Tab-separated table of C-alpha atoms in Angstrom:
chain	number	residue	atom	x	y	z
A	1	MET	CA	-22.293	-34.055	1.297
A	2	ARG	CA	-20.010	-31.967	4.397
A	3	LEU	CA	-16.851	-32.173	1.633
A	4	SER	CA	-18.767	-30.767	-1.405
A	5	SER	CA	-20.576	-28.048	0.904
A	6	LEU	CA	-17.216	-27.250	2.233
A	7	MET	CA	-15.508	-27.524	-1.389
A	8	GLY	CA	-18.387	-24.635	-2.073
A	9	ALA	CA	-17.666	-22.724	0.991
A	10	LEU	CA	-14.461	-22.105	-0.205
A	11	LEU	CA	-15.716	-21.398	-3.602
A	12	VAL	CA	-17.354	-19.044	-2.867
A	13	LEU	CA	-14.565	-17.561	-0.485
A	14	TRP	CA	-12.477	-18.162	-2.910
A	15	GLY	CA	-14.790	-16.042	-5.640
A	16	CYS	CA	-15.092	-12.927	-2.987
A	17	SER	CA	-10.945	-12.844	-2.099
A	18	LYS	CA	-9.655	-9.081	-3.859
A	19	VAL	CA	-7.331	-9.701	-5.840
A	20	ASN	CA	-5.206	-6.815	-6.808
A	21	ASN	CA	-3.962	-7.191	-9.862
A	22	SER	CA	-3.584	-3.760	-10.808
A	23	THR	CA	-0.345	-2.675	-13.051
A	24	THR	CA	-0.687	1.107	-12.344
A	25	LYS	CA	2.428	2.712	-10.216
A	26	ILE	CA	0.781	5.307	-7.955
A	27	PHE	CA	2.259	8.413	-7.643
A	28	GLY	CA	1.921	11.739	-4.985
A	29	HIS	CA	1.175	14.884	-7.270
A	30	ALA	CA	3.640	17.379	-6.297
A	31	ALA	CA	4.597	14.981	-3.563
A	32	THR	CA	1.734	14.481	-1.365
A	33	GLY	CA	-0.692	16.150	-3.879
A	34	LEU	CA	-1.700	19.503	-5.250
A	35	GLN	CA	-3.903	22.129	-3.351
A	36	ASN	CA	-5.035	18.189	-0.950
A	37	PRO	CA	-6.361	19.618	2.755
A	38	ASN	CA	-5.634	17.130	4.155
A	39	ALA	CA	-2.458	16.859	3.245
A	40	ILE	CA	-0.136	17.134	6.287
A	41	TYR	CA	2.811	19.944	4.583
A	42	HIS	CA	2.522	21.516	1.979
A	43	ASP	CA	2.807	20.286	-2.055
A	44	ASN	CA	7.036	20.440	-3.725
A	45	SER	CA	8.474	20.736	0.012
A	46	LEU	CA	11.298	18.208	1.317
A	47	ASP	CA	8.672	16.978	4.212
A	48	ALA	CA	6.183	16.143	1.564
A	49	ILE	CA	8.327	14.247	-0.036
A	50	ARG	CA	9.731	12.339	2.413
A	51	TYR	CA	6.146	11.635	4.022
A	52	ALA	CA	5.272	10.370	0.188
A	53	SER	CA	8.559	8.094	-0.490
A	54	SER	CA	7.543	6.469	3.195
A	55	LEU	CA	4.287	5.712	2.482
A	56	THR	CA	3.675	1.806	1.207
A	57	GLY	CA	2.820	1.463	-2.523
A	58	CYS	CA	4.111	5.055	-3.018
A	59	SER	CA	6.183	4.849	-6.391
A	60	GLY	CA	7.823	8.043	-6.405
A	61	VAL	CA	6.407	11.263	-6.402
A	62	GLU	CA	5.926	14.007	-9.272
A	63	VAL	CA	7.389	17.738	-8.398
A	64	ASP	CA	7.248	20.928	-10.452
A	65	VAL	CA	10.816	22.549	-10.944
A	66	ARG	CA	10.969	26.455	-12.240
A	67	MET	CA	14.686	28.283	-12.799
A	68	ASP	CA	15.513	31.754	-10.853
A	69	ALA	CA	17.265	34.356	-12.284
A	70	GLN	CA	20.455	33.135	-11.377
A	71	GLY	CA	19.807	29.590	-12.960
A	72	GLN	CA	19.176	27.644	-10.047
A	73	LEU	CA	16.231	25.013	-9.913
A	74	TRP	CA	13.348	25.568	-7.502
A	75	LEU	CA	10.441	23.048	-6.532
A	76	PHE	CA	7.344	25.509	-7.269
A	77	HIS	CA	4.416	25.066	-9.073
A	78	ASP	CA	1.971	27.968	-9.193
A	79	GLU	CA	2.898	31.588	-11.521
A	80	LEU	CA	3.398	33.191	-8.747
A	81	LEU	CA	4.727	33.380	-5.615
A	82	ASP	CA	2.192	35.572	-3.769
A	83	ASP	CA	-0.752	32.969	-2.676
A	84	GLU	CA	1.078	30.267	-0.970
A	85	THR	CA	4.359	31.654	0.390
A	86	ASN	CA	5.835	34.962	1.849
A	87	LEU	CA	7.079	36.419	-0.837
A	88	SER	CA	5.775	38.462	-4.069
A	89	GLY	CA	6.480	38.148	-7.865
A	90	SER	CA	7.432	34.346	-9.776
A	91	VAL	CA	10.563	32.145	-9.507
A	92	GLU	CA	11.446	33.112	-12.735
A	93	GLU	CA	12.343	36.876	-11.341
A	94	MET	CA	13.681	36.711	-8.131
A	95	THR	CA	17.551	35.808	-6.485
A	96	THR	CA	18.583	32.798	-5.486
A	97	ASP	CA	19.105	34.268	-1.997
A	98	GLU	CA	15.522	35.997	-2.570
A	99	LEU	CA	14.338	32.288	-2.692
A	100	THR	CA	16.712	30.575	0.027
A	101	SER	CA	14.353	32.934	2.242
A	102	GLY	CA	11.335	32.094	1.467
A	103	HIS	CA	8.502	29.927	3.061
A	104	TYR	CA	5.421	29.110	2.389
A	105	ARG	CA	2.800	30.272	4.639
A	106	THR	CA	1.322	27.074	6.365
A	107	LEU	CA	1.723	26.008	9.964
A	108	LYS	CA	4.917	24.377	9.597
A	109	LYS	CA	6.230	27.478	7.451
A	110	GLU	CA	8.268	24.970	5.517
A	111	PRO	CA	11.567	26.338	3.426
A	112	LEU	CA	10.727	26.946	-0.411
A	113	LEU	CA	12.875	23.806	-1.741
A	114	LYS	CA	16.298	23.852	-4.041
A	115	LEU	CA	16.599	21.377	-7.066
A	116	ASP	CA	20.781	21.105	-5.605
A	117	ALA	CA	22.451	17.328	-5.035
A	118	ALA	CA	21.023	16.969	-1.971
A	119	THR	CA	17.397	17.134	-2.840
A	120	THR	CA	17.837	15.030	-6.202
A	121	ALA	CA	19.154	11.749	-3.527
A	122	GLU	CA	16.682	12.319	-1.618
A	123	LEU	CA	14.478	11.890	-4.995
A	124	SER	CA	16.344	9.158	-5.603
A	125	GLN	CA	14.704	7.090	-3.158
A	126	GLY	CA	12.177	6.170	-5.511
A	127	TYR	CA	11.424	7.500	-9.123
A	128	THR	CA	10.473	10.856	-9.827
A	129	PHE	CA	9.021	12.912	-12.523
A	130	LEU	CA	10.142	16.322	-12.987
A	131	ASP	CA	7.453	18.821	-14.438
A	132	LEU	CA	9.423	21.184	-15.769
A	133	LYS	CA	7.593	24.799	-16.241
A	134	ILE	CA	9.687	26.455	-19.154
A	135	SER	CA	9.331	30.108	-19.512
A	136	GLY	CA	10.392	30.000	-22.919
A	137	ILE	CA	12.389	28.286	-25.698
A	138	SER	CA	15.615	30.569	-24.196
A	139	LYS	CA	15.172	29.412	-21.097
A	140	ALA	CA	14.497	25.614	-21.799
A	141	GLN	CA	18.432	24.963	-22.723
A	142	GLU	CA	19.844	26.980	-19.870
A	143	LEU	CA	17.254	24.665	-17.485
A	144	LYS	CA	18.664	21.846	-19.223
A	145	SER	CA	22.124	22.919	-18.752
A	146	ALA	CA	20.971	23.244	-14.804
A	147	LEU	CA	19.535	19.669	-15.166
A	148	LEU	CA	22.529	18.673	-16.635
A	149	ALA	CA	24.461	19.839	-13.927
A	150	LEU	CA	22.654	18.129	-10.950
A	151	ASP	CA	23.783	14.952	-12.694
A	152	ILE	CA	20.569	12.975	-12.539
A	153	ASP	CA	20.111	9.878	-13.253
A	154	THR	CA	17.417	8.892	-16.023
A	155	ALA	CA	16.805	5.691	-14.963
A	156	LYS	CA	15.074	7.424	-11.514
A	157	PHE	CA	13.943	10.860	-13.231
A	158	ALA	CA	11.644	11.466	-16.099
A	159	LEU	CA	10.789	14.431	-17.117
A	160	ILE	CA	7.562	16.314	-18.222
A	161	VAL	CA	7.248	19.437	-21.183
A	162	SER	CA	4.348	20.812	-22.353
A	163	SER	CA	5.517	20.945	-25.886
A	164	LEU	CA	6.725	19.356	-28.304
A	165	SER	CA	9.991	21.889	-28.903
A	166	TYR	CA	10.857	20.618	-25.780
A	167	VAL	CA	10.688	17.358	-26.660
A	168	ASP	CA	13.529	17.774	-29.053
A	169	LEU	CA	15.148	19.389	-26.908
A	170	PHE	CA	15.522	17.085	-23.616
A	171	LYS	CA	14.972	13.815	-25.341
A	172	SER	CA	19.080	13.319	-26.351
A	173	ASP	CA	19.794	12.996	-22.698
A	174	PHE	CA	16.515	12.630	-20.743
A	175	GLN	CA	13.312	10.564	-20.327
A	176	VAL	CA	10.570	12.843	-21.259
A	177	PHE	CA	7.105	12.953	-21.415
A	178	LEU	CA	4.878	14.905	-23.147
A	179	SER	CA	2.096	16.951	-21.558
A	180	ILE	CA	-1.215	17.293	-23.604
A	181	ASN	CA	-4.922	18.482	-23.147
A	182	GLU	CA	-6.627	16.461	-25.095
A	183	VAL	CA	-6.020	13.349	-26.785
A	184	THR	CA	-6.876	14.392	-30.410
A	185	GLU	CA	-3.377	16.882	-29.998
A	186	LEU	CA	-2.117	13.131	-30.507
A	187	THR	CA	-1.034	12.465	-34.257
A	188	SER	CA	-0.311	9.339	-35.568
A	189	GLU	CA	2.638	10.680	-37.231
A	190	LEU	CA	3.818	12.419	-33.984
A	191	LEU	CA	3.920	9.103	-32.208
A	192	ALA	CA	5.459	7.090	-34.996
A	193	ASN	CA	8.013	9.757	-35.754
A	194	GLU	CA	9.079	10.401	-32.058
A	195	PRO	CA	10.726	7.367	-30.090
A	196	GLY	CA	12.130	9.584	-27.854
A	197	LEU	CA	9.063	10.780	-26.647
A	198	ARG	CA	8.316	7.917	-23.777
A	199	GLY	CA	4.678	8.709	-23.201
A	200	VAL	CA	1.887	11.498	-22.405
A	201	CYS	CA	0.816	13.091	-19.601
A	202	ILE	CA	-3.497	14.386	-19.616
A	203	ARG	CA	-5.696	14.768	-17.477
A	204	SER	CA	-7.583	11.420	-16.131
A	205	ALA	CA	-11.050	13.488	-17.453
A	206	ASN	CA	-9.196	13.443	-20.837
A	207	ILE	CA	-8.988	10.082	-22.082
A	208	SER	CA	-10.619	7.087	-22.218
A	209	ARG	CA	-9.458	3.239	-20.924
A	210	GLU	CA	-9.440	2.113	-24.649
A	211	GLU	CA	-7.176	5.066	-25.294
A	212	ILE	CA	-5.177	4.574	-22.887
A	213	ASN	CA	-4.866	1.043	-24.309
A	214	PHE	CA	-4.228	1.956	-27.502
A	215	LEU	CA	-1.342	4.160	-26.336
A	216	LYS	CA	-0.211	1.241	-24.529
A	217	SER	CA	0.102	-1.063	-27.474
A	218	ILE	CA	2.167	1.042	-29.459
A	219	HIS	CA	4.908	1.115	-26.404
A	220	LYS	CA	3.391	5.011	-25.345
A	221	GLU	CA	3.565	4.753	-21.731
A	222	VAL	CA	0.811	7.748	-19.875
A	223	ILE	CA	0.476	9.327	-16.738
A	224	CYS	CA	-2.734	10.371	-15.525
A	225	TYR	CA	-2.871	12.854	-13.171
A	226	GLU	CA	-5.629	15.164	-10.909
A	227	VAL	CA	-7.864	12.659	-9.681
A	228	ARG	CA	-8.476	13.284	-5.772
A	229	SER	CA	-12.010	12.904	-5.272
A	230	PRO	CA	-12.904	8.635	-4.431
A	231	LYS	CA	-15.146	8.680	-7.687
A	232	GLY	CA	-12.000	9.896	-9.530
A	233	ILE	CA	-9.169	8.327	-8.174
A	234	ARG	CA	-11.554	5.026	-8.803
A	235	ALA	CA	-11.961	6.086	-12.622
A	236	GLY	CA	-8.455	7.034	-12.821
A	237	LEU	CA	-7.675	3.084	-11.682
A	238	ILE	CA	-9.957	1.129	-13.425
A	239	LYS	CA	-8.333	3.141	-16.466
A	240	GLU	CA	-4.786	1.396	-15.666
A	241	PRO	CA	-2.902	4.233	-17.048
A	242	THR	CA	0.936	3.713	-16.290
A	243	TYR	CA	1.651	5.969	-13.874
A	244	LEU	CA	-1.147	7.284	-11.630
A	245	LEU	CA	-0.752	11.115	-10.229
A	246	THR	CA	-2.546	11.440	-7.049
A	247	ASP	CA	-3.909	14.135	-4.960
A	248	ASP	CA	-4.341	12.158	-2.211
A	249	LEU	CA	-1.918	9.375	-1.746
A	250	LYS	CA	-3.782	7.613	0.881
A	251	LEU	CA	-6.617	7.422	-0.514
A	252	THR	CA	-5.587	6.045	-3.695
A	253	LEU	CA	-3.327	3.356	-2.046
A	254	GLY	CA	-6.076	2.587	0.538
A	255	LEU	CA	-8.738	2.370	-3.012
A	256	ARG	CA	-5.683	0.013	-4.667
A	257	ASN	CA	-5.612	-2.209	-1.997
B	1	MET	CA	-66.500	2.215	32.180
B	2	VAL	CA	-65.115	1.340	35.669
B	3	GLY	CA	-65.956	-2.889	35.514
B	4	ARG	CA	-65.357	-3.358	32.064
B	5	ASN	CA	-62.823	-5.737	31.336
B	6	THR	CA	-62.460	-5.710	27.688
B	7	TYR	CA	-59.372	-5.774	25.326
B	8	TYR	CA	-59.446	-2.011	24.226
B	9	PHE	CA	-60.544	-0.885	27.535
B	10	ARG	CA	-57.316	-3.067	29.305
B	11	PHE	CA	-54.742	-1.708	25.776
B	12	TRP	CA	-55.988	2.342	27.216
B	13	VAL	CA	-55.588	1.875	31.312
B	14	MET	CA	-52.115	-0.005	30.396
B	15	PHE	CA	-51.404	3.127	27.947
B	16	LEU	CA	-52.404	5.591	30.717
B	17	THR	CA	-50.783	3.946	33.309
B	18	ILE	CA	-47.123	3.788	30.855
B	19	PHE	CA	-47.850	7.837	29.919
B	20	LEU	CA	-48.338	8.879	33.592
B	21	ILE	CA	-45.266	7.249	35.061
B	22	GLY	CA	-43.026	8.672	32.681
B	23	PHE	CA	-45.039	12.523	33.064
B	24	THR	CA	-44.059	12.031	36.796
B	25	ASN	CA	-40.894	10.887	36.063
B	26	LYS	CA	-39.885	14.013	33.867
B	27	ILE	CA	-41.502	15.853	36.694
B	28	SER	CA	-38.498	14.195	39.288
B	29	ALA	CA	-35.763	14.183	36.084
B	30	GLN	CA	-32.420	12.546	36.876
B	31	GLU	CA	-29.558	15.276	37.670
B	32	LEU	CA	-26.207	14.345	35.424
B	33	LYS	CA	-24.344	14.155	37.820
B	34	HIS	CA	-22.416	11.245	40.053
B	35	ARG	CA	-23.747	8.622	37.571
B	36	PRO	CA	-21.885	6.097	34.598
B	37	PHE	CA	-23.193	6.789	31.443
B	38	ILE	CA	-22.309	5.034	28.273
B	39	ALA	CA	-22.296	6.751	24.848
B	40	TYR	CA	-21.932	6.529	21.380
B	41	SER	CA	-20.641	8.897	18.777
B	42	PHE	CA	-20.309	9.667	15.297
B	43	GLY	CA	-17.562	12.346	14.241
B	44	LEU	CA	-14.879	13.220	11.404
B	45	GLN	CA	-11.805	13.242	12.754
B	46	LYS	CA	-9.436	15.407	9.460
B	47	MET	CA	-11.303	13.744	6.663
B	48	ASP	CA	-12.010	10.460	8.663
B	49	PHE	CA	-15.367	9.096	9.888
B	50	ILE	CA	-15.082	7.280	13.103
B	51	HIS	CA	-17.962	5.293	15.381
B	52	GLN	CA	-17.051	5.235	18.954
B	53	LEU	CA	-18.409	3.724	21.887
B	54	SER	CA	-17.358	5.115	25.159
B	55	ALA	CA	-18.530	4.617	28.400
B	56	GLY	CA	-17.752	6.648	31.580
B	57	PHE	CA	-18.439	8.997	35.153
B	58	GLN	CA	-20.221	11.501	35.779
B	59	GLY	CA	-19.463	13.603	38.458
B	60	LYS	CA	-20.661	17.111	39.574
B	61	TYR	CA	-17.416	19.002	38.477
B	62	MET	CA	-15.712	16.453	36.234
B	63	ARG	CA	-16.310	14.061	33.316
B	64	LEU	CA	-14.177	10.360	33.230
B	65	GLU	CA	-14.744	8.862	29.866
B	66	LEU	CA	-13.385	5.875	28.147
B	67	GLN	CA	-13.363	5.634	24.357
B	68	GLN	CA	-13.265	3.267	21.440
B	69	GLY	CA	-13.254	3.592	18.065
B	70	VAL	CA	-13.531	2.478	14.853
B	71	GLY	CA	-13.111	4.432	11.442
B	72	GLN	CA	-12.162	4.841	8.171
B	73	ARG	CA	-9.271	6.561	6.931
B	74	ASN	CA	-10.128	9.177	4.227
B	75	LEU	CA	-13.294	8.583	3.436
B	76	ALA	CA	-14.172	5.540	1.095
B	77	SER	CA	-10.946	4.800	1.132
B	78	GLY	CA	-11.187	1.062	2.747
B	79	VAL	CA	-8.652	1.406	4.928
B	80	VAL	CA	-9.949	1.165	8.495
B	81	PHE	CA	-8.458	2.642	11.764
B	82	SER	CA	-8.746	1.356	15.657
B	83	GLN	CA	-8.897	4.274	17.847
B	84	THR	CA	-8.732	4.167	21.758
B	85	GLY	CA	-8.883	6.871	24.250
B	86	ILE	CA	-9.322	8.768	27.323
B	87	GLN	CA	-11.208	12.345	27.491
B	88	SER	CA	-11.633	13.977	30.995
B	89	ALA	CA	-13.910	16.853	31.632
B	90	TYR	CA	-14.476	20.038	33.806
B	91	SER	CA	-18.778	20.345	33.559
B	92	ILE	CA	-20.475	23.135	33.682
B	93	GLN	CA	-24.149	22.687	34.759
B	94	LEU	CA	-27.027	24.550	32.948
B	95	ASP	CA	-30.767	24.263	33.473
B	96	LYS	CA	-31.175	21.416	30.402
B	97	ALA	CA	-27.895	21.374	29.083
B	98	SER	CA	-24.479	20.932	30.287
B	99	LEU	CA	-21.192	22.024	29.041
B	100	HIS	CA	-17.408	19.934	28.900
B	101	PRO	CA	-14.203	21.532	28.334
B	102	LEU	CA	-12.036	18.883	27.495
B	103	PHE	CA	-9.312	17.009	26.869
B	104	ARG	CA	-8.730	13.974	24.887
B	105	TYR	CA	-5.761	11.383	24.044
B	106	SER	CA	-6.072	8.962	21.866
B	107	PHE	CA	-3.589	6.321	20.808
B	108	GLY	CA	-5.050	5.100	16.677
B	109	LEU	CA	-3.708	1.861	14.654
B	110	LEU	CA	-3.968	2.572	10.846
B	111	GLY	CA	-4.969	-0.558	9.205
B	112	LYS	CA	-3.606	-2.327	5.967
B	113	PRO	CA	-1.326	-1.030	3.601
B	114	PHE	CA	-0.079	1.270	5.941
B	115	GLY	CA	-0.139	-0.328	9.453
B	116	PHE	CA	1.027	2.077	11.149
B	117	HIS	CA	0.078	3.986	14.512
B	118	TYR	CA	-0.440	7.832	15.663
B	119	HIS	CA	-1.062	9.846	18.847
B	120	ARG	CA	-3.480	13.080	19.024
B	121	ALA	CA	-4.175	15.436	21.714
B	122	GLU	CA	-7.304	17.726	21.750
B	123	LEU	CA	-8.872	20.262	23.552
B	124	GLY	CA	-12.614	21.539	23.126
B	125	MET	CA	-15.681	21.393	24.297
B	126	LEU	CA	-18.359	19.050	25.007
B	127	CYS	CA	-22.212	19.921	25.287
B	128	ILE	CA	-24.667	17.544	26.322
B	129	VAL	CA	-28.502	18.098	25.945
B	130	GLU	CA	-30.841	16.548	27.686
B	131	TRP	CA	-33.249	14.643	25.248
B	132	SER	CA	-35.315	12.883	27.693
B	133	ARG	CA	-35.482	13.488	31.474
B	134	PHE	CA	-37.607	10.369	31.690
B	135	THR	CA	-35.627	7.788	33.855
B	136	LYS	CA	-36.508	4.970	32.114
B	137	ILE	CA	-35.551	6.389	28.904
B	138	PRO	CA	-32.672	8.585	29.876
B	139	PHE	CA	-31.229	9.721	27.348
B	140	ASP	CA	-28.919	12.790	25.931
B	141	LEU	CA	-27.549	14.353	22.900
B	142	THR	CA	-23.664	15.096	22.965
B	143	PHE	CA	-22.169	17.057	20.705
B	144	SER	CA	-17.984	17.923	20.880
B	145	SER	CA	-15.246	19.436	18.818
B	146	GLY	CA	-12.007	20.326	19.415
B	147	VAL	CA	-8.600	21.180	17.527
B	148	GLY	CA	-5.648	19.373	18.945
B	149	ARG	CA	-2.079	18.028	18.050
B	150	GLY	CA	-1.559	14.757	15.483
B	151	LEU	CA	1.276	12.334	15.613
B	152	GLU	CA	2.108	9.662	12.899
B	153	ILE	CA	4.643	7.274	13.628
B	154	GLN	CA	5.670	5.537	10.249
B	155	ALA	CA	8.589	4.088	11.783
B	156	VAL	CA	11.342	5.035	14.925
B	157	ASN	CA	12.786	7.823	12.856
B	158	ASN	CA	10.017	8.985	10.973
B	159	ARG	CA	7.291	10.820	12.923
B	160	HIS	CA	4.777	13.503	11.470
B	161	ARG	CA	3.702	15.843	13.508
B	162	TYR	CA	-0.097	17.247	11.790
B	163	LEU	CA	-2.717	19.831	12.762
B	164	ASP	CA	-6.279	17.312	14.176
B	165	TYR	CA	-9.341	18.396	14.654
B	166	SER	CA	-12.565	16.500	15.292
B	167	ILE	CA	-16.693	16.877	15.114
B	168	ASN	CA	-18.881	14.098	16.549
B	169	LEU	CA	-22.461	14.052	17.457
B	170	GLY	CA	-23.576	10.567	19.817
B	171	LEU	CA	-26.128	9.605	22.223
B	172	GLN	CA	-25.875	9.623	25.780
B	173	TYR	CA	-27.428	7.025	28.359
B	174	ALA	CA	-26.971	7.657	32.193
B	175	PHE	CA	-27.901	4.965	34.418
B	176	LYS	CA	-30.089	5.924	37.152
């Protein structure tokens, strides 16, 4: 009788145990989250990248890449510098010297981060998605040359681009993800004829678990982003995309564990 | 009416007695000084919920408090933390309330999957309002808020400083 009671209790306890079988890899969106008031550091800053990399369970970061007027690469999200930094205008029209003097309007005044050898070495601590903010196909070729000059390890870096023409341009040298707004943009023809396309990047709210499973079944990886609230993060985790770019790293890691 | 020994009569006498004792004590109310107290508060530290129990001593001009809290990091994350703190405050007595400019230092430990600890130092203001002047139930409402600095230590060479702030609502029981 005692033995059966003990076995019963153990069975109940075992049944209650929380097992984390999720295969989704957690990444920091723009390092530690975009427009996250709880983040210690500004997005796309070196401190934010280091902070995200140091968190247990974080597989890496996604950062936004823009090219300045002199062909140098910078990590910056917005189209204009005015709202977030002490500079005015866009990264694309600024010189390297001007951007070097720039910093974010935060208490810590994190400097704008240039994507150079030192930064790529820092990013190589984990896996990195480079979200390319390209202002035209002519600039895309320059951007590709700048990336190739950095000699980045393609096993540790992947690109996210916003159109198929960019996929064609970058796929020979890099792992490429296509950023889409709706799943309907993905035609079967596109998926079948783009072996160089590693996967897609889409807002978590715009894709269902079934659609993710379908893409996985044809060997395409799925990056989901724009998850910030506990509800949104839970929904994102339940769908089990290949990668989840979260705007609140600690919350996501806590929820997953 | 005098001399009736019914159930309702005895109940009524008991009620009036309790009421009058309470009323009398309200007139000779306690003073919020030179007395120990215990308190509970619920608050937000950045985006973290915290429940905190504390015990301390209220002097005429100073107030000292030891705090122990547990909380949940980043709302609903399931990551809990434990925090121990000490708070000292100057006391400014008003008629039915008191104001306490405070300094608070806390040490905390964040649970799995992170498992690192942090320090926080905060300057702020505590306001205590007498909710009841009855000596039998001398509860006071507390409200405190502050701004300070946090230091998160993940490893020896991995430290992160940040702006921290808190807002707390609570209840205090002061011993006579």
